[in-house]
Coordinates of C-alpha atoms in Angstrom, one line a residue:
X198 CA 21.5 10.0 -41.3
X199 CA 18.8 7.7 -42.7
X200 CA 15.7 6.5 -40.8
X201 CA 17.5 3.2 -40.4
X202 CA 20.5 4.9 -38.8
X203 CA 18.3 6.6 -36.3
X204 CA 16.6 3.3 -35.4
X205 CA 20.0 1.7 -34.8
X206 CA 21.1 4.7 -32.6
X207 CA 17.9 4.5 -30.6
X208 CA 18.3 0.8 -30.0
X209 CA 21.9 1.3 -28.8
X210 CA 20.9 4.0 -26.4
X211 CA 18.0 2.0 -25.1
X212 CA 20.3 -1.0 -24.5
X213 CA 22.6 1.3 -22.5
X214 CA 19.7 2.6 -20.5
X215 CA 18.4 -0.9 -19.9
X216 CA 21.8 -2.0 -18.6
X217 CA 21.9 1.0 -16.3
X218 CA 18.4 0.3 -15.0
X219 CA 18.9 -3.4 -14.5
X220 CA 22.3 -3.1 -13.0
X221 CA 21.4 -0.3 -10.5
X222 CA 22.1 -1.1 -6.9
X223 CA 20.6 0.9 -4.0
X224 CA 23.9 2.1 -2.7
X225 CA 24.8 5.8 -2.7
X226 CA 21.3 6.8 -3.3
X227 CA 21.2 9.7 -0.8
X228 CA 21.3 10.0 3.0
X229 CA 17.6 9.7 3.7
X230 CA 16.5 7.1 6.2
X231 CA 14.4 4.1 5.3
X232 CA 10.8 4.8 6.4
X233 CA 9.3 1.3 5.7
X234 CA 10.9 -2.1 5.2
X235 CA 11.2 -2.0 1.3
X236 CA 11.8 1.7 1.1
X237 CA 14.8 2.8 -1.1
X238 CA 15.5 6.5 -0.5
X239 CA 16.7 8.4 -3.6
X240 CA 18.5 11.7 -4.1
X241 CA 16.7 14.2 -6.3
X242 CA 19.2 13.6 -9.1
X243 CA 18.9 9.8 -8.9
X244 CA 15.1 10.1 -8.8
X245 CA 15.2 12.1 -12.0
X246 CA 17.6 9.6 -13.6
X247 CA 15.3 6.7 -12.9
X248 CA 12.2 8.6 -14.0
X249 CA 13.8 9.4 -17.4
X250 CA 15.3 5.9 -17.8
X251 CA 12.1 4.0 -16.8
X252 CA 10.0 6.2 -19.1
X253 CA 12.1 5.3 -22.1
X254 CA 12.1 1.6 -21.2
X255 CA 8.4 1.6 -20.6
X256 CA 7.7 3.1 -24.0
X257 CA 10.0 0.8 -25.8
X258 CA 8.7 -2.3 -24.1
X259 CA 5.3 -1.9 -22.3
X260 CA 5.8 -5.4 -20.8
X261 CA 8.6 -4.2 -18.6
X262 CA 6.6 -4.1 -15.4
X263 CA 9.6 -3.1 -13.4
X264 CA 10.1 0.0 -15.6
X265 CA 6.4 0.9 -15.5
X266 CA 6.4 0.5 -11.7
X267 CA 9.5 2.6 -11.2
X268 CA 8.1 5.4 -13.5
X269 CA 4.9 5.5 -11.4
X270 CA 6.8 5.8 -8.1
X271 CA 9.3 8.4 -9.2
X272 CA 6.8 10.7 -10.9
X273 CA 3.6 10.2 -8.9
X274 CA 4.0 12.2 -5.7
X275 CA 1.6 15.0 -6.6
X276 CA -1.0 12.6 -7.8
X277 CA -0.6 10.4 -4.8
X278 CA -1.1 13.4 -2.5
X279 CA -4.3 14.3 -4.3
X280 CA -5.5 10.7 -4.0
X281 CA -4.7 10.8 -0.2
X282 CA -6.7 14.0 0.2
X283 CA -9.7 12.5 -1.7
X284 CA -9.5 9.3 0.4
X285 CA -9.3 11.3 3.6
X286 CA -12.4 13.2 2.6
X287 CA -14.4 10.0 1.9
X288 CA -15.6 7.7 4.8
X289 CA -14.7 4.5 3.0
X290 CA -11.4 6.0 1.8
X291 CA -10.5 6.9 5.4
X292 CA -11.4 3.4 6.5
X293 CA -9.1 1.9 3.9
X294 CA -6.2 4.2 5.0
X295 CA -6.8 3.2 8.6
X296 CA -7.1 -0.6 7.9
X297 CA -4.5 -0.7 5.1
X298 CA -5.9 -4.0 3.7
X299 CA -3.4 -6.0 1.7
X300 CA -4.8 -7.9 -1.3
X301 CA -2.8 -11.2 -1.4
X302 CA -3.5 -14.7 -2.4
X303 CA -3.9 -15.6 1.2
X304 CA -6.2 -12.8 2.1
X305 CA -8.5 -13.2 -1.0
X306 CA -8.9 -17.0 -0.5
X307 CA -9.7 -17.9 -4.1
X308 CA -10.9 -21.4 -3.1
X309 CA -13.7 -19.7 -1.2
X310 CA -14.4 -17.2 -4.0
X311 CA -14.7 -20.0 -6.6
X312 CA -17.7 -21.4 -4.6
X313 CA -19.5 -18.1 -4.7
X314 CA -22.8 -18.0 -6.7
X315 CA -22.6 -17.2 -10.4
X316 CA -22.9 -13.5 -11.2
X317 CA -21.2 -12.3 -8.0
X318 CA -18.2 -10.0 -8.0
X319 CA -16.1 -12.5 -6.1
X320 CA -16.9 -15.3 -8.5
X321 CA -16.1 -13.1 -11.5
X322 CA -12.8 -12.0 -10.0
X323 CA -11.8 -15.6 -9.2
X324 CA -12.5 -16.6 -12.8
X325 CA -10.6 -13.7 -14.2
X326 CA -7.6 -14.4 -12.2
X327 CA -7.7 -18.2 -12.4
X328 CA -8.2 -18.5 -16.1
X329 CA -5.1 -16.3 -16.7
X330 CA -2.9 -17.8 -14.0
X331 CA -2.7 -14.4 -12.3
X332 CA -1.9 -13.9 -8.6
X333 CA -2.3 -10.7 -6.6
X334 CA 1.1 -11.5 -5.1
X335 CA 2.8 -10.8 -8.4
X336 CA 2.5 -7.0 -8.2
X337 CA 5.8 -5.1 -7.9
X338 CA 6.5 -3.9 -4.3
X339 CA 6.6 -0.1 -3.7
X340 CA 10.1 1.1 -2.8
X341 CA 10.7 4.6 -4.2
X342 CA 7.8 6.5 -2.6
X343 CA 9.1 8.2 0.5
X344 CA 6.0 8.8 2.5
X345 CA 4.7 5.5 4.0
X346 CA 1.0 6.4 3.6
X347 CA 1.6 7.5 -0.1
X348 CA 3.5 4.2 -0.6
X349 CA 0.4 2.3 0.6
X350 CA -1.8 4.3 -1.8
X351 CA 0.4 3.4 -4.7
X352 CA 0.3 -0.3 -3.5
X353 CA -3.5 -0.2 -3.3
X354 CA -3.7 1.3 -6.8
X355 CA -1.7 -1.6 -8.2
X356 CA -3.7 -4.2 -6.2
X357 CA -7.1 -2.9 -7.3
X358 CA -6.1 -2.9 -11.0
X359 CA -7.5 -6.4 -11.6
X360 CA -10.8 -5.4 -9.9
X361 CA -11.2 -2.7 -12.5
X362 CA -10.7 -5.2 -15.2
X363 CA -13.5 -7.3 -13.9
X364 CA -15.8 -4.2 -13.5
X365 CA -15.0 -3.0 -17.0
X366 CA -15.3 -6.4 -18.7
X367 CA -12.0 -5.7 -20.4
X368 CA -9.5 -8.5 -21.3
X369 CA -5.8 -8.3 -20.7
X370 CA -4.6 -7.9 -24.3
X371 CA -2.8 -4.7 -25.2
X372 CA -5.9 -2.9 -26.5
X373 CA -7.9 -3.7 -23.4
X374 CA -5.0 -2.7 -21.1
X375 CA -4.8 0.6 -22.8
X376 CA -8.6 1.1 -22.2
X377 CA -8.2 0.4 -18.5
X378 CA -5.2 2.8 -18.4
X379 CA -7.4 5.5 -19.8
X380 CA -9.9 4.9 -16.9
X381 CA -7.0 4.9 -14.4
X382 CA -5.6 8.1 -15.9
X383 CA -8.9 10.0 -15.4
X384 CA -9.4 8.5 -12.0
X385 CA -5.9 8.8 -10.5
X386 CA -4.0 11.4 -12.6
X387 CA -0.8 9.4 -12.2
X388 CA 1.7 10.5 -14.9
X389 CA 2.6 6.9 -15.6
X390 CA -1.0 6.1 -16.7
X391 CA -0.9 9.0 -19.2
X392 CA 2.3 7.6 -20.7
X393 CA 0.7 4.2 -21.1
X394 CA -2.6 5.7 -22.4
X395 CA -0.9 7.8 -25.1
X396 CA 2.2 5.8 -25.8
X397 CA 0.6 2.3 -25.7
X398 CA -1.4 2.8 -28.9
X399 CA 1.9 3.0 -30.9
X400 CA 2.3 -0.7 -30.4
X401 CA -1.2 -1.5 -31.9
X402 CA -1.9 -2.5 -35.5
X403 CA -4.0 0.0 -37.4
X404 CA -7.2 -2.0 -37.1
X405 CA -6.9 -2.0 -33.3
X406 CA -6.0 1.7 -33.2
X407 CA -9.3 2.4 -35.0
X408 CA -11.2 0.4 -32.4
X409 CA -9.3 2.2 -29.7
X410 CA -10.2 5.6 -31.0
X411 CA -13.8 4.9 -32.0
X412 CA -14.9 2.6 -29.2
X413 CA -12.5 2.2 -26.3
X414 CA -11.3 5.8 -25.5
X415 CA -14.9 7.3 -25.7
X416 CA -16.1 4.6 -23.3
X417 CA -13.1 5.1 -20.9
X418 CA -13.5 8.8 -20.7
X419 CA -17.2 8.5 -19.9
X420 CA -16.6 5.7 -17.5
X421 CA -13.7 7.4 -15.7
X422 CA -15.6 10.7 -15.3
X423 CA -19.0 9.3 -14.3
X424 CA -18.0 6.5 -11.9
X425 CA -17.6 6.9 -8.2
X426 CA -14.1 7.5 -6.8
X427 CA -12.7 4.0 -7.5
X428 CA -9.9 4.4 -5.0
X429 CA -12.5 4.8 -2.2
X430 CA -14.0 1.4 -2.7
X431 CA -13.5 -1.4 -0.2
X432 CA -13.6 -4.1 -2.9
X433 CA -12.9 -7.0 -0.6
X434 CA -16.3 -6.3 1.2
X435 CA -18.2 -6.7 -2.0
X436 CA -17.1 -10.1 -3.1
X437 CA -20.6 -11.6 -2.3
X438 CA -22.4 -8.8 -4.1
X439 CA -24.0 -9.3 -7.5
X440 CA -21.6 -7.9 -10.1
X441 CA -24.2 -5.9 -12.0
X442 CA -25.6 -4.4 -8.8
X443 CA -22.0 -3.5 -7.7
X444 CA -21.5 -1.7 -11.1
X445 CA -24.7 0.2 -10.7
X446 CA -23.7 1.2 -7.1
X447 CA -20.5 2.6 -8.5
X448 CA -22.2 4.1 -11.6
X449 CA -19.6 2.1 -13.5
X450 CA -20.6 1.3 -17.1
X451 CA -18.7 -1.8 -18.5
X452 CA -17.3 -1.8 -22.0
X453 CA -19.7 -3.3 -24.5
X454 CA -17.6 -3.1 -27.7
X455 CA -15.0 -5.2 -29.3
X456 CA -12.5 -7.3 -27.2
X457 CA -14.8 -7.8 -24.2
X458 CA -14.2 -10.3 -21.4
X459 CA -17.6 -11.1 -19.7
X460 CA -17.1 -13.2 -16.6
X461 CA -20.8 -13.9 -16.4
X462 CA -20.7 -15.8 -19.7
X463 CA -17.8 -18.1 -18.8

């Protein structure tokens, strides 16, 4: 076979996997009982199938949010258990697990945040979300994590992603998203983040790969290791705090290189 033949075969197999993934219906998925409203119990075999299929789709098309979400849920149990243990051992983490705050458009109240003083975390978050037409309600719901508390931790991880963008000063282009995924990988150890961190660069042009290796990854490693436990932060209670002061409190160093989004300069 030539390289062209291999590419054709790969495309055919990915199309088959895509059809399987899109056409799957949660019938015959095992005899486990639903443990929360959106829970979809899976047999061990079906969980493995979805993990493999979603990983292939996520690598071939990083914009497939459904595939990325499924991959995170079907492979993240050990990492989620570790996150739960860390949160239980932290006073703020425990508070979050007890309260289970839900970050939604209604709970955040963007109209109120837009009136916050310049330089505050809440103002920066409202600008970041508003300028891009983002909504916290657009995050994929958790359905394949069996333990309800672990399901909430996965949900919380997804919901605070945009807060990490604001703290880091990173935009939402592919290069910036990979940088944030490196921070997430170090902080959460979720396997899905590693796939994005190492597989995502393949989609970048050479010039951006160079920026990633020389600027973004060194920053992300340092930031991820030196920052406070970012899953144990009650972000909603810091909207009125000065962004720079909040970063210092978390020992979070924003990215200062190429492709920076700086909410304070908008």
